[in-house]
Amino acid sequence: MADRSVQVRVPGKVNLQLSVGPKGEDGYHNIATIFQAVALYDDVRVKIAGSDSSSTNREKKFEKVSDKFYLSIRSEHPGFIPVDKNNLAIKAAQLMFKKFNLSEELEISIEKNIPVAGGMAGGSADAAGVIIAVDSLFHLGLSKSEMEELGSELGSDVPFSISGGTAIGTGKGDRLTPVLARGNYFWVFALSSNGLSTPAVYGECDRLREGMQISQPQINESLMQALSSGDAKALGKSLHNDLQLAACSIRPALRLILDVGMDYGALGAIVSGSGPTVAFLASDDDHGLDLVVALTSSGVVGNVVRAGGPVVGASIIDR
Ligand code: ATP
């Protein structure tokens, strides 16, 4: 039997707004966020191992995670990625196998371009890639919304990694409503070599808000207007993240990076999600390139990349 495989390309995301409500009894916060998918991609290849798979070849390339799952990761970025059952791609495979009673062996290869623990939903992207690939390989015929529903069992950013585009996320960020956004946006991302833990940033946010009356999370109307008219200048002014103060409190260098980008004429600057990636909005491609040069030569950032948005969500690029 010939091996069958599918390759899925999954974008990272930036949060244009992140409004964080009070901490709930379950310890989690309800949020209201606007996601935009950006053209920094992880490629996830999933292969059903057939009888012609040589186990020696496989052992050279893959880590054996369980009886059924083999994993290989190539990453552009520094940062710890678990190569075991804690990897979100493996969790997605386990979930799909359990739900649909599947039993074959899978080889999962991940090529990472999304920063690790960078607030750009890199792990969620890999989980989304596996869900789409398993659906296709095993002809499950799931709709996009069924796959998003499954994804929400793994993490609140997984549904958006599947849907892509620009969308409002409420609840934990997993209840999505697409936004009709006009225009293409030019983003510059200042990456950090050390990630930030999402729970630690929320914890710091709670600490900074102690004793304050926190209202329910809300989407900002002026930001929505900027998106519906495709007005990049207005969008730049409306970017807002309630976690930014907490991320800067844990990592004060982020404040300096935000200031440097604004000094060099960015239309807006924001810590993406729980950070530490900082996103700058440029007016066009050339301005984006100027910002890359300015940020790189300022010496405050090591790695700077450009990516446009919005782009489509997880998509099969090769069968
Ligand atoms: P989010 O924006 O969704 O909060 P993030 O982009 O900040 O996430 P991730 O890159 O998803 O962060 O990594 C968060 C944690 O998940 C890290 O500690 C990492 O070790 C772990 N992790 C598990 N699976 C993966 C994966 N496939 N790729 C990257 N990190 C993973």
mmCIF file of C-alpha atoms and ligand atoms in Angstrom:
data_model
loop_
_atom_site.group_PDB
_atom_site.id
_atom_site.type_symbol
_atom_site.label_atom_id
_atom_site.label_comp_id
_atom_site.label_asym_id
_atom_site.label_seq_id
_atom_site.Cartn_x
_atom_site.Cartn_y
_atom_site.Cartn_z
ATOM 1 C CA MET A 1 0.000 0.000 0.000
ATOM 2 C CA ALA A 2 1.366 3.432 -0.891
ATOM 3 C CA ASP A 3 1.765 5.927 1.923
ATOM 4 C CA ARG A 4 -0.704 8.749 1.939
ATOM 5 C CA SER A 5 0.167 12.174 3.203
ATOM 6 C CA VAL A 6 -1.177 15.710 3.370
ATOM 7 C CA GLN A 7 0.586 19.008 3.979
ATOM 8 C CA VAL A 8 -1.283 21.836 5.677
ATOM 9 C CA ARG A 9 -0.056 25.431 5.868
ATOM 10 C CA VAL A 10 -1.265 27.336 8.938
ATOM 11 C CA PRO A 11 -0.852 31.062 9.645
ATOM 12 C CA GLY A 12 0.122 32.784 12.877
ATOM 13 C CA LYS A 13 -2.036 35.558 14.302
ATOM 14 C CA VAL A 14 -1.835 39.020 15.776
ATOM 15 C CA ASN A 15 -4.478 40.412 18.157
ATOM 16 C CA LEU A 16 -5.529 43.889 17.012
ATOM 17 C CA GLN A 17 -7.419 44.283 20.239
ATOM 18 C CA LEU A 18 -7.426 42.172 23.366
ATOM 19 C CA SER A 19 -9.894 43.140 26.070
ATOM 20 C CA VAL A 20 -9.597 41.032 29.217
ATOM 21 C CA GLY A 21 -12.514 40.748 31.646
ATOM 22 C CA PRO A 22 -12.376 39.912 35.341
ATOM 23 C CA LYS A 23 -10.987 36.553 36.437
ATOM 24 C CA GLY A 24 -13.810 33.996 36.517
ATOM 25 C CA GLU A 25 -14.458 31.392 39.220
ATOM 26 C CA ASP A 26 -12.767 28.773 37.051
ATOM 27 C CA GLY A 27 -9.595 30.904 37.138
ATOM 28 C CA TYR A 28 -9.949 31.891 33.473
ATOM 29 C CA HIS A 29 -10.806 35.283 31.990
ATOM 30 C CA ASN A 30 -13.420 36.001 29.385
ATOM 31 C CA ILE A 31 -11.951 38.053 26.595
ATOM 32 C CA ALA A 32 -13.104 40.031 23.577
ATOM 33 C CA THR A 33 -10.483 40.059 20.896
ATOM 34 C CA ILE A 34 -9.983 40.799 17.220
ATOM 35 C CA PHE A 35 -7.653 38.327 15.573
ATOM 36 C CA GLN A 36 -5.952 38.797 12.257
ATOM 37 C CA ALA A 37 -4.160 35.901 10.534
ATOM 38 C CA VAL A 38 -0.741 36.899 9.170
ATOM 39 C CA ALA A 39 1.542 35.360 6.566
ATOM 40 C CA LEU A 40 3.986 33.660 8.925
ATOM 41 C CA TYR A 41 3.305 29.976 8.512
ATOM 42 C CA ASP A 42 3.911 26.597 10.096
ATOM 43 C CA ASP A 43 3.793 23.700 7.632
ATOM 44 C CA VAL A 44 2.380 20.508 9.083
ATOM 45 C CA ARG A 45 2.755 17.283 7.094
ATOM 46 C CA VAL A 46 0.852 14.238 8.285
ATOM 47 C CA LYS A 47 1.475 10.856 6.767
ATOM 48 C CA ILE A 48 -0.285 7.546 7.294
ATOM 49 C CA ALA A 49 2.583 5.109 7.518
ATOM 50 C CA GLY A 50 1.991 2.243 5.079
ATOM 51 C CA SER A 51 3.627 -1.152 4.826
ATOM 52 C CA ASP A 52 6.473 0.300 2.747
ATOM 53 C CA SER A 53 7.574 2.628 5.599
ATOM 54 C CA SER A 54 11.010 1.562 6.762
ATOM 55 C CA SER A 55 11.257 1.703 10.543
ATOM 56 C CA THR A 56 15.006 2.430 10.335
ATOM 57 C CA ASN A 57 14.415 5.470 8.161
ATOM 58 C CA ARG A 58 11.642 6.588 10.429
ATOM 59 C CA GLU A 59 13.752 6.356 13.555
ATOM 60 C CA LYS A 60 16.408 8.568 11.947
ATOM 61 C CA LYS A 61 13.933 11.341 11.287
ATOM 62 C CA PHE A 62 11.207 11.032 13.920
ATOM 63 C CA GLU A 63 10.808 10.767 17.672
ATOM 64 C CA LYS A 64 8.483 7.972 18.688
ATOM 65 C CA VAL A 65 5.841 9.615 20.881
ATOM 66 C CA SER A 66 3.504 6.614 21.333
ATOM 67 C CA ASP A 67 2.556 3.332 19.577
ATOM 68 C CA LYS A 68 0.752 5.354 16.954
ATOM 69 C CA PHE A 69 2.448 8.705 16.660
ATOM 70 C CA TYR A 70 5.850 9.829 15.401
ATOM 71 C CA LEU A 71 6.913 13.480 15.470
ATOM 72 C CA SER A 72 9.630 15.528 13.816
ATOM 73 C CA ILE A 73 10.086 19.290 14.242
ATOM 74 C CA ARG A 74 12.274 21.753 12.356
ATOM 75 C CA SER A 75 12.182 25.234 13.816
ATOM 76 C CA GLU A 76 13.383 28.594 12.517
ATOM 77 C CA HIS A 77 13.114 30.071 15.993
ATOM 78 C CA PRO A 78 14.636 29.451 19.397
ATOM 79 C CA GLY A 79 12.400 28.234 22.212
ATOM 80 C CA PHE A 80 11.387 24.992 23.816
ATOM 81 C CA ILE A 81 8.969 22.822 21.852
ATOM 82 C CA PRO A 82 7.974 19.550 23.513
ATOM 83 C CA VAL A 83 8.587 16.492 21.323
ATOM 84 C CA ASP A 84 6.242 14.262 23.302
ATOM 85 C CA LYS A 85 2.580 13.933 24.288
ATOM 86 C CA ASN A 86 2.545 17.570 25.435
ATOM 87 C CA ASN A 87 2.982 18.821 21.891
ATOM 88 C CA LEU A 88 -0.317 20.311 20.760
ATOM 89 C CA ALA A 89 -0.019 18.545 17.396
ATOM 90 C CA ILE A 90 0.079 15.184 19.208
ATOM 91 C CA LYS A 91 -2.826 16.217 21.441
ATOM 92 C CA ALA A 92 -4.804 17.016 18.277
ATOM 93 C CA ALA A 93 -3.955 13.620 16.764
ATOM 94 C CA GLN A 94 -4.982 11.847 19.981
ATOM 95 C CA LEU A 95 -8.276 13.725 20.065
ATOM 96 C CA MET A 96 -9.071 12.895 16.430
ATOM 97 C CA PHE A 97 -8.135 9.204 16.868
ATOM 98 C CA LYS A 98 -10.328 8.891 19.950
ATOM 99 C CA LYS A 99 -13.343 10.723 18.478
ATOM 100 C CA PHE A 100 -13.270 8.878 15.161
ATOM 101 C CA ASN A 101 -11.954 5.531 16.313
ATOM 102 C CA LEU A 102 -8.886 5.644 14.072
ATOM 103 C CA SER A 103 -6.011 3.239 14.458
ATOM 104 C CA GLU A 104 -3.244 3.665 11.875
ATOM 105 C CA GLU A 105 0.253 4.983 12.528
ATOM 106 C CA LEU A 106 0.918 8.643 11.799
ATOM 107 C CA GLU A 107 4.132 10.485 11.066
ATOM 108 C CA ILE A 108 3.776 14.186 11.805
ATOM 109 C CA SER A 109 6.440 16.627 10.551
ATOM 110 C CA ILE A 110 6.290 20.262 11.574
ATOM 111 C CA GLU A 111 8.262 23.048 9.949
ATOM 112 C CA LYS A 112 7.942 26.023 12.281
ATOM 113 C CA ASN A 113 8.154 29.618 11.155
ATOM 114 C CA ILE A 114 5.794 31.032 13.770
ATOM 115 C CA PRO A 115 7.737 32.183 16.851
ATOM 116 C CA VAL A 116 7.596 29.796 19.820
ATOM 117 C CA ALA A 117 5.721 31.080 22.910
ATOM 118 C CA GLY A 118 5.534 34.416 21.096
ATOM 119 C CA GLY A 119 1.834 35.267 21.442
ATOM 120 C CA MET A 120 1.232 34.318 17.798
ATOM 121 C CA ALA A 121 -0.547 30.995 18.378
ATOM 122 C CA GLY A 122 2.223 28.755 17.055
ATOM 123 C CA GLY A 123 1.217 25.660 19.018
ATOM 124 C CA SER A 124 -2.444 26.202 18.127
ATOM 125 C CA ALA A 125 -1.455 26.417 14.455
ATOM 126 C CA ASP A 126 0.112 22.955 14.612
ATOM 127 C CA ALA A 127 -2.969 21.496 16.307
ATOM 128 C CA ALA A 128 -5.160 23.066 13.599
ATOM 129 C CA GLY A 129 -2.897 21.598 10.911
ATOM 130 C CA VAL A 130 -3.275 18.089 12.314
ATOM 131 C CA ILE A 131 -7.084 18.364 12.574
ATOM 132 C CA ILE A 132 -7.360 19.432 8.913
ATOM 133 C CA ALA A 133 -4.875 16.774 7.773
ATOM 134 C CA VAL A 134 -6.551 13.910 9.663
ATOM 135 C CA ASP A 135 -9.955 14.964 8.344
ATOM 136 C CA SER A 136 -8.609 14.822 4.803
ATOM 137 C CA LEU A 137 -6.500 11.634 5.121
ATOM 138 C CA PHE A 138 -9.305 9.619 6.681
ATOM 139 C CA HIS A 139 -12.090 11.189 4.562
ATOM 140 C CA LEU A 140 -14.016 12.241 7.652
ATOM 141 C CA GLY A 141 -15.902 14.950 5.747
ATOM 142 C CA LEU A 142 -15.992 17.383 8.681
ATOM 143 C CA SER A 143 -17.216 20.926 8.069
ATOM 144 C CA LYS A 144 -15.002 23.859 8.992
ATOM 145 C CA SER A 145 -17.177 24.674 11.974
ATOM 146 C CA GLU A 146 -17.035 21.059 13.200
ATOM 147 C CA MET A 147 -13.231 21.212 13.003
ATOM 148 C CA GLU A 148 -13.220 24.544 14.858
ATOM 149 C CA GLU A 149 -15.413 22.979 17.549
ATOM 150 C CA LEU A 150 -12.943 20.098 17.935
ATOM 151 C CA GLY A 151 -10.074 22.600 18.003
ATOM 152 C CA SER A 152 -11.652 24.507 20.886
ATOM 153 C CA GLU A 153 -11.224 21.370 23.037
ATOM 154 C CA LEU A 154 -7.454 21.765 22.624
ATOM 155 C CA GLY A 155 -6.965 25.504 23.062
ATOM 156 C CA SER A 156 -8.837 28.759 22.658
ATOM 157 C CA ASP A 157 -6.739 29.939 19.673
ATOM 158 C CA VAL A 158 -7.120 26.720 17.648
ATOM 159 C CA PRO A 159 -10.498 27.618 16.068
ATOM 160 C CA PHE A 160 -9.041 30.869 14.734
ATOM 161 C CA SER A 161 -6.008 29.054 13.285
ATOM 162 C CA ILE A 162 -8.548 27.072 11.233
ATOM 163 C CA SER A 163 -10.776 29.995 10.240
ATOM 164 C CA GLY A 164 -8.098 32.653 9.530
ATOM 165 C CA GLY A 165 -8.942 36.072 8.036
ATOM 166 C CA THR A 166 -10.003 38.690 10.554
ATOM 167 C CA ALA A 167 -12.429 37.643 13.286
ATOM 168 C CA ILE A 168 -13.844 38.643 16.637
ATOM 169 C CA GLY A 169 -13.235 36.074 19.360
ATOM 170 C CA THR A 170 -15.334 36.047 22.535
ATOM 171 C CA GLY A 171 -15.650 33.660 25.467
ATOM 172 C CA LYS A 172 -12.113 32.364 25.884
ATOM 173 C CA GLY A 173 -11.421 33.628 22.359
ATOM 174 C CA ASP A 174 -12.834 30.471 20.784
ATOM 175 C CA ARG A 175 -16.283 31.786 19.813
ATOM 176 C CA LEU A 176 -15.641 33.385 16.462
ATOM 177 C CA THR A 177 -17.498 35.889 14.312
ATOM 178 C CA PRO A 178 -15.848 36.825 11.017
ATOM 179 C CA VAL A 179 -15.184 40.541 10.473
ATOM 180 C CA LEU A 180 -15.627 42.103 7.056
ATOM 181 C CA ALA A 181 -12.294 43.884 6.951
ATOM 182 C CA ARG A 182 -11.176 45.920 3.951
ATOM 183 C CA GLY A 183 -7.596 46.282 2.842
ATOM 184 C CA ASN A 184 -4.297 44.535 3.354
ATOM 185 C CA TYR A 185 -2.102 45.434 6.283
ATOM 186 C CA PHE A 186 1.679 45.481 6.482
ATOM 187 C CA TRP A 187 3.006 44.143 9.764
ATOM 188 C CA VAL A 188 6.506 44.125 11.194
ATOM 189 C CA PHE A 189 7.149 41.758 14.086
ATOM 190 C CA ALA A 190 9.939 42.205 16.624
ATOM 191 C CA LEU A 191 10.638 38.725 17.963
ATOM 192 C CA SER A 192 12.218 37.846 21.287
ATOM 193 C CA SER A 193 14.479 34.894 21.801
ATOM 194 C CA ASN A 194 12.812 34.038 25.139
ATOM 195 C CA GLY A 195 9.085 33.346 25.140
ATOM 196 C CA LEU A 196 6.606 34.493 27.791
ATOM 197 C CA SER A 197 4.268 32.080 29.513
ATOM 198 C CA THR A 198 0.612 32.962 28.849
ATOM 199 C CA PRO A 199 -0.531 31.970 32.402
ATOM 200 C CA ALA A 200 2.282 34.078 33.912
ATOM 201 C CA VAL A 201 1.182 37.156 31.923
ATOM 202 C CA TYR A 202 -2.466 36.702 32.976
ATOM 203 C CA GLY A 203 -1.272 36.254 36.574
ATOM 204 C CA GLU A 204 0.651 39.532 36.389
ATOM 205 C CA CYS A 205 -2.390 41.236 34.844
ATOM 206 C CA ASP A 206 -4.509 40.090 37.837
ATOM 207 C CA ARG A 207 -1.837 41.319 40.245
ATOM 208 C CA LEU A 208 -1.703 44.771 38.615
ATOM 209 C CA ARG A 209 -5.512 45.016 38.695
ATOM 210 C CA GLU A 210 -5.914 43.994 42.343
ATOM 211 C CA GLY A 211 -8.633 46.035 44.071
ATOM 212 C CA MET A 212 -9.869 47.509 40.763
ATOM 213 C CA GLN A 213 -13.381 47.130 39.401
ATOM 214 C CA ILE A 214 -12.948 45.357 36.045
ATOM 215 C CA SER A 215 -15.734 45.564 33.473
ATOM 216 C CA GLN A 216 -16.756 42.863 31.015
ATOM 217 C CA PRO A 217 -14.575 42.691 27.887
ATOM 218 C CA GLN A 218 -15.747 44.728 24.904
ATOM 219 C CA ILE A 219 -14.848 45.207 21.275
ATOM 220 C CA ASN A 220 -13.701 48.710 20.411
ATOM 221 C CA GLU A 221 -16.042 50.394 17.903
ATOM 222 C CA SER A 222 -13.419 52.723 16.425
ATOM 223 C CA LEU A 223 -11.224 49.731 15.635
ATOM 224 C CA MET A 224 -14.114 47.999 13.882
ATOM 225 C CA GLN A 225 -14.754 51.154 11.863
ATOM 226 C CA ALA A 226 -11.096 51.391 10.876
ATOM 227 C CA LEU A 227 -11.267 47.785 9.623
ATOM 228 C CA SER A 228 -14.501 48.236 7.710
ATOM 229 C CA SER A 229 -13.125 51.295 5.913
ATOM 230 C CA GLY A 230 -9.628 49.795 5.439
ATOM 231 C CA ASP A 231 -8.048 52.799 7.176
ATOM 232 C CA ALA A 232 -4.581 51.691 8.322
ATOM 233 C CA LYS A 233 -3.829 55.003 10.100
ATOM 234 C CA ALA A 234 -7.008 54.767 12.180
ATOM 235 C CA LEU A 235 -6.329 51.086 12.853
ATOM 236 C CA GLY A 236 -2.825 51.926 14.088
ATOM 237 C CA LYS A 237 -4.265 54.420 16.579
ATOM 238 C CA SER A 238 -6.894 51.958 17.858
ATOM 239 C CA LEU A 239 -4.636 48.953 18.552
ATOM 240 C CA HIS A 240 -5.035 47.998 22.200
ATOM 241 C CA ASN A 241 -4.069 45.061 24.381
ATOM 242 C CA ASP A 242 -5.075 44.797 28.056
ATOM 243 C CA LEU A 243 -2.220 42.329 28.614
ATOM 244 C CA GLN A 244 0.422 44.752 27.352
ATOM 245 C CA LEU A 245 1.061 46.375 30.738
ATOM 246 C CA ALA A 246 1.525 42.958 32.331
ATOM 247 C CA ALA A 247 3.833 41.703 29.556
ATOM 248 C CA CYS A 248 5.930 44.913 29.888
ATOM 249 C CA SER A 249 5.962 44.570 33.654
ATOM 250 C CA ILE A 250 7.468 41.067 33.361
ATOM 251 C CA ARG A 251 9.724 42.027 30.430
ATOM 252 C CA PRO A 252 10.519 45.805 30.684
ATOM 253 C CA ALA A 253 12.576 45.692 27.459
ATOM 254 C CA LEU A 254 9.287 45.430 25.540
ATOM 255 C CA ARG A 255 8.462 49.046 26.434
ATOM 256 C CA LEU A 256 11.679 50.192 24.763
ATOM 257 C CA ILE A 257 10.958 48.124 21.640
ATOM 258 C CA LEU A 258 7.434 49.620 21.402
ATOM 259 C CA ASP A 259 8.896 53.149 21.722
ATOM 260 C CA VAL A 260 11.627 52.596 19.130
ATOM 261 C CA GLY A 261 9.101 51.394 16.516
ATOM 262 C CA MET A 262 6.783 54.362 17.167
ATOM 263 C CA ASP A 263 9.743 56.785 16.991
ATOM 264 C CA TYR A 264 10.506 55.357 13.551
ATOM 265 C CA GLY A 265 7.023 56.168 12.299
ATOM 266 C CA ALA A 266 4.977 52.992 12.846
ATOM 267 C CA LEU A 267 1.233 53.685 12.503
ATOM 268 C CA GLY A 268 0.698 51.724 15.695
ATOM 269 C CA ALA A 269 2.408 49.233 17.980
ATOM 270 C CA ILE A 270 1.075 46.445 20.167
ATOM 271 C CA VAL A 271 2.297 43.449 22.111
ATOM 272 C CA SER A 272 0.749 40.455 20.329
ATOM 273 C CA GLY A 273 -1.477 38.364 22.623
ATOM 274 C CA SER A 274 0.450 37.552 25.789
ATOM 275 C CA GLY A 275 3.715 38.585 24.107
ATOM 276 C CA PRO A 276 6.608 38.921 23.905
ATOM 277 C CA THR A 277 6.309 39.491 20.131
ATOM 278 C CA VAL A 278 5.731 43.181 19.388
ATOM 279 C CA ALA A 279 3.723 44.002 16.243
ATOM 280 C CA PHE A 280 4.110 47.290 14.349
ATOM 281 C CA LEU A 281 1.735 48.456 11.653
ATOM 282 C CA ALA A 282 3.441 50.000 8.605
ATOM 283 C CA SER A 283 1.775 52.104 5.919
ATOM 284 C CA ASP A 284 3.068 49.987 3.004
ATOM 285 C CA ASP A 285 5.699 47.447 2.067
ATOM 286 C CA ASP A 286 8.533 50.007 1.759
ATOM 287 C CA HIS A 287 7.669 51.569 5.091
ATOM 288 C CA GLY A 288 7.696 48.065 6.571
ATOM 289 C CA LEU A 289 11.184 47.532 5.214
ATOM 290 C CA ASP A 290 12.337 50.880 6.692
ATOM 291 C CA LEU A 291 10.984 49.791 10.058
ATOM 292 C CA VAL A 292 12.805 46.466 9.839
ATOM 293 C CA VAL A 293 16.081 48.286 9.174
ATOM 294 C CA ALA A 294 15.469 50.845 11.935
ATOM 295 C CA LEU A 295 14.526 48.231 14.546
ATOM 296 C CA THR A 296 17.406 45.955 13.622
ATOM 297 C CA SER A 297 20.000 48.730 13.721
ATOM 298 C CA SER A 298 18.624 50.125 17.011
ATOM 299 C CA GLY A 299 20.140 47.104 18.720
ATOM 300 C CA VAL A 300 17.067 46.578 20.944
ATOM 301 C CA VAL A 301 15.701 43.655 18.895
ATOM 302 C CA GLY A 302 17.490 40.611 17.539
ATOM 303 C CA ASN A 303 15.089 39.270 14.986
ATOM 304 C CA VAL A 304 12.588 41.290 12.958
ATOM 305 C CA VAL A 305 10.253 39.873 10.281
ATOM 306 C CA ARG A 306 7.590 41.275 7.955
ATOM 307 C CA ALA A 307 4.250 39.645 7.208
ATOM 308 C CA GLY A 308 1.013 40.802 5.621
ATOM 309 C CA GLY A 309 -2.514 40.167 6.826
ATOM 310 C CA PRO A 310 -5.228 39.107 6.677
ATOM 311 C CA VAL A 311 -4.583 35.685 5.124
ATOM 312 C CA VAL A 312 -6.713 32.546 4.968
ATOM 313 C CA GLY A 313 -6.672 29.990 7.769
ATOM 314 C CA ALA A 314 -5.190 26.477 7.750
ATOM 315 C CA SER A 315 -5.216 25.158 4.171
ATOM 316 C CA ILE A 316 -4.094 21.985 2.447
ATOM 317 C CA ILE A 317 -1.240 22.837 0.095
ATOM 318 C CA ASP A 318 -0.152 19.361 -0.987
ATOM 319 C CA ARG A 319 -1.700 15.893 -1.070
HETATM 320 P P1 ATP B 1 -0.823 31.737 22.236
HETATM 321 O O1 ATP B 1 -0.628 32.951 21.409
HETATM 322 O O2 ATP B 1 -1.835 30.768 21.668
HETATM 323 O O3 ATP B 1 -0.985 31.982 23.698
HETATM 324 P P2 ATP B 1 1.963 31.327 21.951
HETATM 325 O O4 ATP B 1 2.132 31.635 20.505
HETATM 326 O O5 ATP B 1 2.317 32.368 22.942
HETATM 327 O O6 ATP B 1 0.490 30.849 22.160
HETATM 328 P P3 ATP B 1 3.077 28.755 21.552
HETATM 329 O O7 ATP B 1 4.127 28.900 20.510
HETATM 330 O O8 ATP B 1 1.798 28.120 21.162
HETATM 331 O O9 ATP B 1 2.810 30.115 22.294
HETATM 332 O O10 ATP B 1 3.763 27.973 22.769
HETATM 333 C C1 ATP B 1 3.175 27.961 24.060
HETATM 334 C C2 ATP B 1 3.707 26.752 24.815
HETATM 335 O O11 ATP B 1 3.242 25.574 24.191
HETATM 336 C C3 ATP B 1 5.210 26.673 24.835
HETATM 337 O O12 ATP B 1 5.596 26.538 26.156
HETATM 338 C C4 ATP B 1 5.564 25.442 24.035
HETATM 339 O O13 ATP B 1 6.623 24.751 24.620
HETATM 340 C C5 ATP B 1 4.285 24.612 24.065
HETATM 341 N N1 ATP B 1 3.973 23.865 22.815
HETATM 342 C C6 ATP B 1 3.249 22.740 22.735
HETATM 343 N N2 ATP B 1 3.122 22.326 21.469
HETATM 344 C C7 ATP B 1 3.757 23.218 20.699
HETATM 345 C C8 ATP B 1 3.966 23.332 19.305
HETATM 346 N N3 ATP B 1 3.499 22.434 18.429
HETATM 347 N N4 ATP B 1 4.644 24.400 18.867
HETATM 348 C C9 ATP B 1 5.107 25.334 19.747
HETATM 349 N N5 ATP B 1 4.962 25.246 21.071
HETATM 350 C C10 ATP B 1 4.288 24.207 21.567
#
